[in-house]
mmCIF file of C-alpha atoms in Angstrom:
data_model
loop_
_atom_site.group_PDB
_atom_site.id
_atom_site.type_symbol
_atom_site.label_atom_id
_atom_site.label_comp_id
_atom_site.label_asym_id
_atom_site.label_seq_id
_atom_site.Cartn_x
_atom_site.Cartn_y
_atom_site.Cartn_z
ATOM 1 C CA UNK A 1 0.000 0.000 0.000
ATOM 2 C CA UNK A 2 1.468 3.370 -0.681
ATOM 3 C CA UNK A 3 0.515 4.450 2.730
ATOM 4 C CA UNK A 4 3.367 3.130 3.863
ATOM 5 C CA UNK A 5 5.638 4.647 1.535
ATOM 6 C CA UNK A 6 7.945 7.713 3.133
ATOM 7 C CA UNK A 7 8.478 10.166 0.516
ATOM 8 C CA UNK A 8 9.708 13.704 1.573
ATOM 9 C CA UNK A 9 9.836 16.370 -0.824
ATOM 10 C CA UNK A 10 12.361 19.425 -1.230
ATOM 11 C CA UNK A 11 9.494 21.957 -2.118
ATOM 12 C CA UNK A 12 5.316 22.262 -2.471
ATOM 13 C CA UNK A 13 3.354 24.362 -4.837
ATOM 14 C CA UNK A 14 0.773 26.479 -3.874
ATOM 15 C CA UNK A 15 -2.425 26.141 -5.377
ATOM 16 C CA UNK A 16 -4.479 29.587 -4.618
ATOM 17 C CA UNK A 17 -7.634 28.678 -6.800
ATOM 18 C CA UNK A 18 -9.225 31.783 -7.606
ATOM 19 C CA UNK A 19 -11.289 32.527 -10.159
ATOM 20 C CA UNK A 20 -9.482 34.628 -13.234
ATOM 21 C CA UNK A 21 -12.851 37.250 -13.551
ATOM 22 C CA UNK A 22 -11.722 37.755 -9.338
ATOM 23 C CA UNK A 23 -8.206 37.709 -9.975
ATOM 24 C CA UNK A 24 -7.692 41.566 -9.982
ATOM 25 C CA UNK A 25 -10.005 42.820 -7.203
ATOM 26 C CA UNK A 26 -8.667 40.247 -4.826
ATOM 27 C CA UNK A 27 -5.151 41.339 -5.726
ATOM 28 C CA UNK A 28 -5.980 44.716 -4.990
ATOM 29 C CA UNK A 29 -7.923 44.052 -2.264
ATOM 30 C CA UNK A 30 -5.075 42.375 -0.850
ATOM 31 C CA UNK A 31 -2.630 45.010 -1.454
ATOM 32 C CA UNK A 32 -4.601 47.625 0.194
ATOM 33 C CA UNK A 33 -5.236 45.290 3.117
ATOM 34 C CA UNK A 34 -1.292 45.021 3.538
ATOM 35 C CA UNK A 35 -0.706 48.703 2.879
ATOM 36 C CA UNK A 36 -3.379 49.859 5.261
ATOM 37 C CA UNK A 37 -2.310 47.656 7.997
ATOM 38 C CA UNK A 38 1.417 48.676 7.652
ATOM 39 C CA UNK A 39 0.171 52.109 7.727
ATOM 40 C CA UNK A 40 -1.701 51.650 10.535
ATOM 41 C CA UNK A 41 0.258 49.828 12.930
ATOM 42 C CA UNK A 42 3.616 50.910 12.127
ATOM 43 C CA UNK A 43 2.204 54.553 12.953
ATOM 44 C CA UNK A 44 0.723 53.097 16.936
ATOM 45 C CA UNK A 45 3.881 51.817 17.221
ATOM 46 C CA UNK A 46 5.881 55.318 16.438
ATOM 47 C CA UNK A 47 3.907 57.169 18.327
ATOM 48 C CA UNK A 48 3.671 55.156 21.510
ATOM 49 C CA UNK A 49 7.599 54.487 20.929
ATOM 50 C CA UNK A 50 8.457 58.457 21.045
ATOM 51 C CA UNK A 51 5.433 59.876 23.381
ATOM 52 C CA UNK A 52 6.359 59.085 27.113
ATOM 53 C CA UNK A 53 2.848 60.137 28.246
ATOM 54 C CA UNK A 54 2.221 56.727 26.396
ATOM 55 C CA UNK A 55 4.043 54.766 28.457
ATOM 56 C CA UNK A 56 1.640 53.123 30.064
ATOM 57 C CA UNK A 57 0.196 49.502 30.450
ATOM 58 C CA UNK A 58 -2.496 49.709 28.366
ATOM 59 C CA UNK A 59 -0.330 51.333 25.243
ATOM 60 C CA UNK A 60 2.622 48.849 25.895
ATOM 61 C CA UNK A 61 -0.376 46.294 25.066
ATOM 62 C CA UNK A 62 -1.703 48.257 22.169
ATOM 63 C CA UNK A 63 1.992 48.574 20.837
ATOM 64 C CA UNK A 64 2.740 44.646 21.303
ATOM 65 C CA UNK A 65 -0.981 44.333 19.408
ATOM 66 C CA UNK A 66 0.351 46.418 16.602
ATOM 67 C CA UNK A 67 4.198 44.402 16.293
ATOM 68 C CA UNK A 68 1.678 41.136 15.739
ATOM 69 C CA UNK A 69 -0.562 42.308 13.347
ATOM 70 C CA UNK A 70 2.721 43.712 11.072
ATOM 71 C CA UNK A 71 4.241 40.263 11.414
ATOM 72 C CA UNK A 72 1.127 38.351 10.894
ATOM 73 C CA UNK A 73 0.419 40.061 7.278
ATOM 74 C CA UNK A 74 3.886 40.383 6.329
ATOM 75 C CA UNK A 75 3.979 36.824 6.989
ATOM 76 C CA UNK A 76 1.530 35.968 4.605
ATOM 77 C CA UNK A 77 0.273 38.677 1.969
ATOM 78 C CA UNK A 78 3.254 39.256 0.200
ATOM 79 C CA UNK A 79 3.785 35.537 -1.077
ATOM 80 C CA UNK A 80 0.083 35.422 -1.913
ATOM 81 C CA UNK A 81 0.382 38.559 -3.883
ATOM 82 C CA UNK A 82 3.765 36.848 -5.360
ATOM 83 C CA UNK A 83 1.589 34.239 -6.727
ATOM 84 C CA UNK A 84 -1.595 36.512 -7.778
ATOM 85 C CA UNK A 85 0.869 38.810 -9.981
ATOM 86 C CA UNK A 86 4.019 36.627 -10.464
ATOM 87 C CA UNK A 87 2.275 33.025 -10.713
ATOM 88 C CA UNK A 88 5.684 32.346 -7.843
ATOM 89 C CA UNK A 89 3.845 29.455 -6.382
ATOM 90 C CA UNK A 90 6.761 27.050 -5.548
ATOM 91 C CA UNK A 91 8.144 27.306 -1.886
ATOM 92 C CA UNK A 92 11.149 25.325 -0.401
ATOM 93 C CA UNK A 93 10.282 22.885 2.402
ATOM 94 C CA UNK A 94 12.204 25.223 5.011
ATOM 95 C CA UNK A 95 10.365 28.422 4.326
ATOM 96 C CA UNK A 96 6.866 26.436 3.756
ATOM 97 C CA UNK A 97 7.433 25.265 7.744
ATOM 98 C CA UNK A 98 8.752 28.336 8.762
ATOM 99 C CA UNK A 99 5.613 29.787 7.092
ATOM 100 C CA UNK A 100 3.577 27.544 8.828
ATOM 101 C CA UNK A 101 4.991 27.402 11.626
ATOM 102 C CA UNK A 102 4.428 31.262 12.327
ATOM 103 C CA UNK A 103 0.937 31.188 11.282
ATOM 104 C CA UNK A 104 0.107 29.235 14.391
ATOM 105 C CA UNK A 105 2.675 31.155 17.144
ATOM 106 C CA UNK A 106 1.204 34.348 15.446
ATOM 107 C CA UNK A 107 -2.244 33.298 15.818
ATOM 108 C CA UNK A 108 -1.941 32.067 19.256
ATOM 109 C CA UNK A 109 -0.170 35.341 20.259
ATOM 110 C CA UNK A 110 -3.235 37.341 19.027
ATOM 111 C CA UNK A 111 -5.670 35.615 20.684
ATOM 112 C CA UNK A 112 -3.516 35.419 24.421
ATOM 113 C CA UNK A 113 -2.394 38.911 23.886
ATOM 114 C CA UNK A 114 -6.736 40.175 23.169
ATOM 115 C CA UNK A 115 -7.261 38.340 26.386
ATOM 116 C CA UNK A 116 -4.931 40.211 28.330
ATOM 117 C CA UNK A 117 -6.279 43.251 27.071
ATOM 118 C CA UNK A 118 -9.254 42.604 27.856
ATOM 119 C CA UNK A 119 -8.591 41.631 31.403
ATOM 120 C CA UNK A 120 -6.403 44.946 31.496
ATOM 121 C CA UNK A 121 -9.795 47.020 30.703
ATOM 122 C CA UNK A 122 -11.658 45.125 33.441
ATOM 123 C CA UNK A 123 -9.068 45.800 36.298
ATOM 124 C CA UNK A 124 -9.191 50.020 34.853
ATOM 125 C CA UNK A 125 -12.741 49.683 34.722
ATOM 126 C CA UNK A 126 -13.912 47.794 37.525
ATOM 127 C CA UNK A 127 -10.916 48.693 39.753
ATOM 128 C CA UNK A 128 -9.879 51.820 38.828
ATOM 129 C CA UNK A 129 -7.876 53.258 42.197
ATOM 130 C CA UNK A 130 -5.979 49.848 42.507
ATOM 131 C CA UNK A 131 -5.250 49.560 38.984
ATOM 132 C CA UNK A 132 -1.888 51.404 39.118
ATOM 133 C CA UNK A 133 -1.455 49.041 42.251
ATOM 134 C CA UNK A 134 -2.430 45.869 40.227
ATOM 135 C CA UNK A 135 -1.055 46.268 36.700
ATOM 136 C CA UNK A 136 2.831 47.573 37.285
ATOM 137 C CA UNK A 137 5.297 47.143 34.204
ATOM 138 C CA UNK A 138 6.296 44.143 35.993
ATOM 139 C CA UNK A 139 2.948 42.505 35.293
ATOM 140 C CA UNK A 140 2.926 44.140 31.861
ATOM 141 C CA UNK A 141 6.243 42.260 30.434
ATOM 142 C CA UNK A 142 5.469 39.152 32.870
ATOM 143 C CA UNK A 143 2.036 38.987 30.944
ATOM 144 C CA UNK A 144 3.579 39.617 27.231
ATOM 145 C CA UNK A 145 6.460 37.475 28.175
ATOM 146 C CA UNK A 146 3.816 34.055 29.195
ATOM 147 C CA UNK A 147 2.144 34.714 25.810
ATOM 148 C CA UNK A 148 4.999 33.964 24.217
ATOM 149 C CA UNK A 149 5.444 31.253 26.088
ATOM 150 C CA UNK A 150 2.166 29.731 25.556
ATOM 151 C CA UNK A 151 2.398 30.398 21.529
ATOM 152 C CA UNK A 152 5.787 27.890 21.394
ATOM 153 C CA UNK A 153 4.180 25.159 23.664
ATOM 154 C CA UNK A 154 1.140 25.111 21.561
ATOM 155 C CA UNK A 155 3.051 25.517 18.490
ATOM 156 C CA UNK A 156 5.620 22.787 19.248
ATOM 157 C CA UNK A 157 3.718 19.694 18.252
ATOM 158 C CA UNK A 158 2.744 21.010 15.079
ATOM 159 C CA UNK A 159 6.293 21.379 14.219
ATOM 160 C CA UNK A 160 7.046 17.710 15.541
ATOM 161 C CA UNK A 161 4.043 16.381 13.735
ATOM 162 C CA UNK A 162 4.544 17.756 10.121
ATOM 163 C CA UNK A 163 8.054 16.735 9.906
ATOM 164 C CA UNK A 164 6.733 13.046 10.370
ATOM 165 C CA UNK A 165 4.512 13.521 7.031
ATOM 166 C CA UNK A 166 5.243 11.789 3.929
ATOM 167 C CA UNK A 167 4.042 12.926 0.294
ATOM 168 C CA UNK A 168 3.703 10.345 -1.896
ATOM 169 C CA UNK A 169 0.766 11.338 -4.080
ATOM 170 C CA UNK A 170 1.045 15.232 -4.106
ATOM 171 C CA UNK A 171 3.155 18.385 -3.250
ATOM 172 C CA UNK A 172 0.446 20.840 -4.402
ATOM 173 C CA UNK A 173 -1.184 22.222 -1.512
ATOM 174 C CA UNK A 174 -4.447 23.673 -2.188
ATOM 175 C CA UNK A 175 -4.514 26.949 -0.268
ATOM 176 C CA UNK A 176 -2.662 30.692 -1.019
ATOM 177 C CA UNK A 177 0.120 30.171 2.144
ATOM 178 C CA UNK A 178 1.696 26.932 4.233
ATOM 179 C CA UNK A 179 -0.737 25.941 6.600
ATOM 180 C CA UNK A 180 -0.839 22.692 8.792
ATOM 181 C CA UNK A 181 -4.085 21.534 8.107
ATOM 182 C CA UNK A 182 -3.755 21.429 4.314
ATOM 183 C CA UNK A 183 -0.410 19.827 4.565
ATOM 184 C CA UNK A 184 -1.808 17.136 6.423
ATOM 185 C CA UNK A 185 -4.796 17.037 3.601
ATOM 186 C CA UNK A 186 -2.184 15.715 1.001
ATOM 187 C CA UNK A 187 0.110 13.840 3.155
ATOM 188 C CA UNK A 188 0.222 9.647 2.779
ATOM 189 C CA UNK A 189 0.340 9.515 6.555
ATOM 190 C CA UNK A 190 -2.760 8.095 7.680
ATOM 191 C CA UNK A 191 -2.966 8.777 11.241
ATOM 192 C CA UNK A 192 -5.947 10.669 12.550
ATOM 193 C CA UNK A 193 -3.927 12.214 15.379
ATOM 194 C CA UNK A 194 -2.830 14.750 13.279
ATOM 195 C CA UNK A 195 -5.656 16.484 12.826
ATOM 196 C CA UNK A 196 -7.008 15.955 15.780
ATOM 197 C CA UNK A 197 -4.579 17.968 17.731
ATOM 198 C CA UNK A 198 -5.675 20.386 15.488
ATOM 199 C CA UNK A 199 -8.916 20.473 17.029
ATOM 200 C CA UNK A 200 -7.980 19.614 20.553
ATOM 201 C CA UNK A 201 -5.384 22.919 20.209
ATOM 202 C CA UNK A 202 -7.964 25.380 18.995
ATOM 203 C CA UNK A 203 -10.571 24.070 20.642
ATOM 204 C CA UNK A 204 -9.012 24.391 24.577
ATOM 205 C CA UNK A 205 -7.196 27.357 23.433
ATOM 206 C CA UNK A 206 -10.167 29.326 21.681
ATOM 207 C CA UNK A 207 -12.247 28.170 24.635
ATOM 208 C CA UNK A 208 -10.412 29.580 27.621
ATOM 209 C CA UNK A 209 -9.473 33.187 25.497
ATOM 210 C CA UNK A 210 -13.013 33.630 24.245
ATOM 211 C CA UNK A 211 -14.597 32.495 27.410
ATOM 212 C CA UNK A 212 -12.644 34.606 30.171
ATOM 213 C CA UNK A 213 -12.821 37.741 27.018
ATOM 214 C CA UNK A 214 -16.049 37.202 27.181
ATOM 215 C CA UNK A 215 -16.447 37.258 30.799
ATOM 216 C CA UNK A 216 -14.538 40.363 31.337
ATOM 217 C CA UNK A 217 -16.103 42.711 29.120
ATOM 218 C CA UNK A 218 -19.207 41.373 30.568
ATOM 219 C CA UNK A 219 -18.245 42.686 34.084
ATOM 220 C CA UNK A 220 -16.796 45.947 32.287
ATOM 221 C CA UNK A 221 -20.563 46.139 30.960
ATOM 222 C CA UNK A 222 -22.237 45.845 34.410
ATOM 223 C CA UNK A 223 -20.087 48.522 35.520
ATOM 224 C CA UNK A 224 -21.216 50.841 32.837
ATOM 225 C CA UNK A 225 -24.840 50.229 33.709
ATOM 226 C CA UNK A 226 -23.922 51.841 36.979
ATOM 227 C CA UNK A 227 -22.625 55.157 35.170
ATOM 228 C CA UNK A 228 -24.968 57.640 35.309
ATOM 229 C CA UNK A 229 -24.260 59.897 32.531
ATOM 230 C CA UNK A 230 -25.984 58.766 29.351
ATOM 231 C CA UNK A 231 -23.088 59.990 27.527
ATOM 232 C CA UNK A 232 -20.492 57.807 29.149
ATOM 233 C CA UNK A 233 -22.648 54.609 29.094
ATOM 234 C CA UNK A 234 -22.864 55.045 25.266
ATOM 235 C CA UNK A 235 -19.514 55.477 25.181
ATOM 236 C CA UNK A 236 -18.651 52.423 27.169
ATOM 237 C CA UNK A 237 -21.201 50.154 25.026
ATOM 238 C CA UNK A 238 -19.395 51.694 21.580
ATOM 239 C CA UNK A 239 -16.052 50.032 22.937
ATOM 240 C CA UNK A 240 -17.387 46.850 24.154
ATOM 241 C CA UNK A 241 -19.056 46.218 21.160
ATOM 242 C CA UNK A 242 -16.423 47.191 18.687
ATOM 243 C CA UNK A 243 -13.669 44.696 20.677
ATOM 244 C CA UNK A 244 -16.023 42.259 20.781
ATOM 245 C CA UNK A 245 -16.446 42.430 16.801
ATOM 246 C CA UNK A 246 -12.106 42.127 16.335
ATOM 247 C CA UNK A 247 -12.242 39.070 18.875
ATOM 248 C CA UNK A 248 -15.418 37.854 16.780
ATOM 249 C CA UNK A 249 -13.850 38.102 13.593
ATOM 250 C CA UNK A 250 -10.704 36.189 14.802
ATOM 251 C CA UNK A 251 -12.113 33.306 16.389
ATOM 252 C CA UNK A 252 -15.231 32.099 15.529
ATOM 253 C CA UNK A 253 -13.781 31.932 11.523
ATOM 254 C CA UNK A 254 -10.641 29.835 12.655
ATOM 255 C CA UNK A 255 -12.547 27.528 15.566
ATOM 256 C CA UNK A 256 -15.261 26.900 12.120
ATOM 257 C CA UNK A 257 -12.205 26.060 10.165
ATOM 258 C CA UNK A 258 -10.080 23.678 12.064
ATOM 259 C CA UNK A 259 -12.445 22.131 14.709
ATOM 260 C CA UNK A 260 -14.925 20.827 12.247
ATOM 261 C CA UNK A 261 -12.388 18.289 10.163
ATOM 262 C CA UNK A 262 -11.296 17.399 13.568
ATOM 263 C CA UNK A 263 -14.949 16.151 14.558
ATOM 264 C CA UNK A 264 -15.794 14.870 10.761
ATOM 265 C CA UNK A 265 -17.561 18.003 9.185
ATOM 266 C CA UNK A 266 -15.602 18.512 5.958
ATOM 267 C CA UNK A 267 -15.657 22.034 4.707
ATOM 268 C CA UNK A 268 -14.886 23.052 1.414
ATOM 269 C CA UNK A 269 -11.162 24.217 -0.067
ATOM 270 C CA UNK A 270 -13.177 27.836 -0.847
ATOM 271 C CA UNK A 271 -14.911 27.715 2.683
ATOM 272 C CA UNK A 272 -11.717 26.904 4.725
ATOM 273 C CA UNK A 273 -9.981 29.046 2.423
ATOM 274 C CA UNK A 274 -12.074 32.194 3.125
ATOM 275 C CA UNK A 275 -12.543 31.432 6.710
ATOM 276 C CA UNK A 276 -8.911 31.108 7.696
ATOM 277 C CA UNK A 277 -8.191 34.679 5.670
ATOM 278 C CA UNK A 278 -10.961 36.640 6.909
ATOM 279 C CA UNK A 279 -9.987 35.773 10.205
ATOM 280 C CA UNK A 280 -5.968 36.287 9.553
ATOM 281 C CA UNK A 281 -6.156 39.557 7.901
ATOM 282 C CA UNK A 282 -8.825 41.117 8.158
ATOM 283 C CA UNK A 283 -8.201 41.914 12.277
ATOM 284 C CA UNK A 284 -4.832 43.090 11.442
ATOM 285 C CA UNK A 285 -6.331 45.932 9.754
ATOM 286 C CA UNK A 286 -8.891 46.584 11.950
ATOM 287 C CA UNK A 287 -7.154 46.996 15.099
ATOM 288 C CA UNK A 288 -5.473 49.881 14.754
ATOM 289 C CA UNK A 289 -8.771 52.054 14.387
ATOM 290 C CA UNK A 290 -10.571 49.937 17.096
ATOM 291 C CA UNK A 291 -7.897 49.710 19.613
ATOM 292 C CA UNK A 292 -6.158 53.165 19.000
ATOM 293 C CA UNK A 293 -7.084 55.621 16.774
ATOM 294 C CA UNK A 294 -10.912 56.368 18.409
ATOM 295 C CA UNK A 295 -8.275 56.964 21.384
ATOM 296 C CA UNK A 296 -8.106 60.735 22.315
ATOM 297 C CA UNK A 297 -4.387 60.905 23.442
ATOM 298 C CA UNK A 298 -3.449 58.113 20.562
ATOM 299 C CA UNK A 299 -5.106 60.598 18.015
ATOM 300 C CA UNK A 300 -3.542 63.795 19.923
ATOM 301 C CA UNK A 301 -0.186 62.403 19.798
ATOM 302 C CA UNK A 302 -0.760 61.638 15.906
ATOM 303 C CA UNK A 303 -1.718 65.337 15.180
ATOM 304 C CA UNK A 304 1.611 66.320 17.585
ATOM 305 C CA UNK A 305 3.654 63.907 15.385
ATOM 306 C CA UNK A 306 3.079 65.834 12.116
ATOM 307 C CA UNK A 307 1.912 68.765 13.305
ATOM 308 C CA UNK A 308 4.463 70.283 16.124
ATOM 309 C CA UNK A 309 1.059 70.924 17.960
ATOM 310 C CA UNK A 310 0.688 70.839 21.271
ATOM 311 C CA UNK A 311 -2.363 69.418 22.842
ATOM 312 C CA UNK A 312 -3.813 68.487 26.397
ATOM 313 C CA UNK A 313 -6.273 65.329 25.657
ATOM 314 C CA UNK A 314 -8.318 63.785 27.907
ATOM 315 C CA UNK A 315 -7.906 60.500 28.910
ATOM 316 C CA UNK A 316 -10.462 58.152 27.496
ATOM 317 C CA UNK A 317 -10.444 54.021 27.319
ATOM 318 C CA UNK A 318 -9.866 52.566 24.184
#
């Protein structure tokens, strides 16, 4: 049986199927979607970097955020727009890991690194005279520094796993970037565990970060209710809702996409495809303007950057 036949392979090809009447729109789609998240991030992270009134927890976060997203997309967009405009669709074994590989640590980043933003909020909220008390820049770079930690454990099995695959029917992978699930899609190796950590990872992972996200804004929202200015309950809502839609938009696409095989459910090539790149790139670009620039002393340090103005603004939550 040719299950049993190891074959590795130097390089795969990357198949990103896309319709030749779509070809154009997506590629510029794309390329705005990587310019405007450059733009956007790079621009939190000067201005947080070179205002000290910014030196604070909740902009060290915000920075960290922005450092992510740039990776993420850079990670990712320009060898999908190399093979939209250049048909460069063959990738060496090394990179295609490498690739893969910081898909996942990325990912897992984001999501850890949204959850301990959002339990940041609740302590300011819900604690607001302890909160210089509770969050120190000890606790800051403790926090950032056990993300990390949790994106390599998580990610370490993956690694281990998909140098055990053999391809002896197929080096294409179906999909616009290296990405675990489809290599295990073509591989000979006929072992359901590797999929299924797939799930198991996501799931518990995804779980616990939407869960206790979940749970904090919730107790950020009960201590709105108790604000008595219209105004500032409005205000309150607006934020909740508008993190909620960037944690929305990044899980519920990628738990769809990767705990369904694990439990059976097949899903398309187009439906994972879409799935995994709304929720990789579109959050990127959205966090900048959800996260930072409705921020009053974000947006007055932006106007001191390139204007030489000076400005007092008031302290406001993102």
């Amino acid at each position: 049986m040719m299950w049993n036949v190891t074959v590795m392979v130097s390089e795969f090809i990357l198949q990103c199927a896309i319709d030749p009447d779509q070809k154009t729109i997506i590629t510029v789609s794309l390329a705005l979607i990587y310019l405007t998240t450059l733009i956007g991030n790079l621009l939190v992270i000067v201005v947080i970097t070179i205002d000290l009134h910014l030196h604070t927890p909740m902009f060290w976060y915000i920075c960290c955020l922005a450092i992510i997203d740039i990776a993420n997309s850079s990670n990712l967009i320009p060898r999908m727009l190399g093979i939209l405009l250049f048909n460069s669709s063959i990738v060496p074994y090394g990179p295609c890991l490498l690739q893969l590989s910081m898909v996942g640590y990325l990912g897992v980043l984001e999501g850890n690194l949204l959850l301990v933003m959002a339990c940041d909020r609740y302590v300011a909220v819900v604690y607001p005279l302890r909160y210089p008390l509770i969050v120190t820049s000890k606790v800051v770079w403790s926090s950032i520094f056990l993300v990390n930690i949790i994106g390599v454990v998580i990610v370490t099995p993956y690694m281990v796993y998909v140098r055990e695959l053999s391809f002896c029917r197929t080096n294409v992978l179906p999909f616009c970037f290296c990405d675990y699930a489809t290599m295990v899609q073509i591989a000979c190796t006929d072992d359901p565990k590797y999929i299924v950590i797939l799930s198991i990872t996501t799931g518990i992972s995804a779980s616990y970060c939407v869960t206790l996200t979940v749970f904090s804004y919730y107790k950020i929202a009960r201590a709105a209710l108790k604000i008595s200015s219209v105004k500032g309950k409005q205000k309150v809502f607006s934020t909740l809702l508008t993190h909620l839609l960037v944690v929305g938009l990044f899980y519920f696409p990628l738990m769809i996409s990767y705990i369904l095989p694990g439990v059976g459910v097949k899903l398309s090539t187009e439906a994972c495809t879409s799935l995994i790149i709304v929720a990789i790139l579109v959050p990127p670009m959205m966090n900048p303007l959800i996260y930072s620039f409705r921020n009053k002393e974000i947006k007055s340090s932006i106007r001191r950057l390139f204007t030489g103005m000076r400005t007092n603004p008031e302290i406001e939550d993102p």
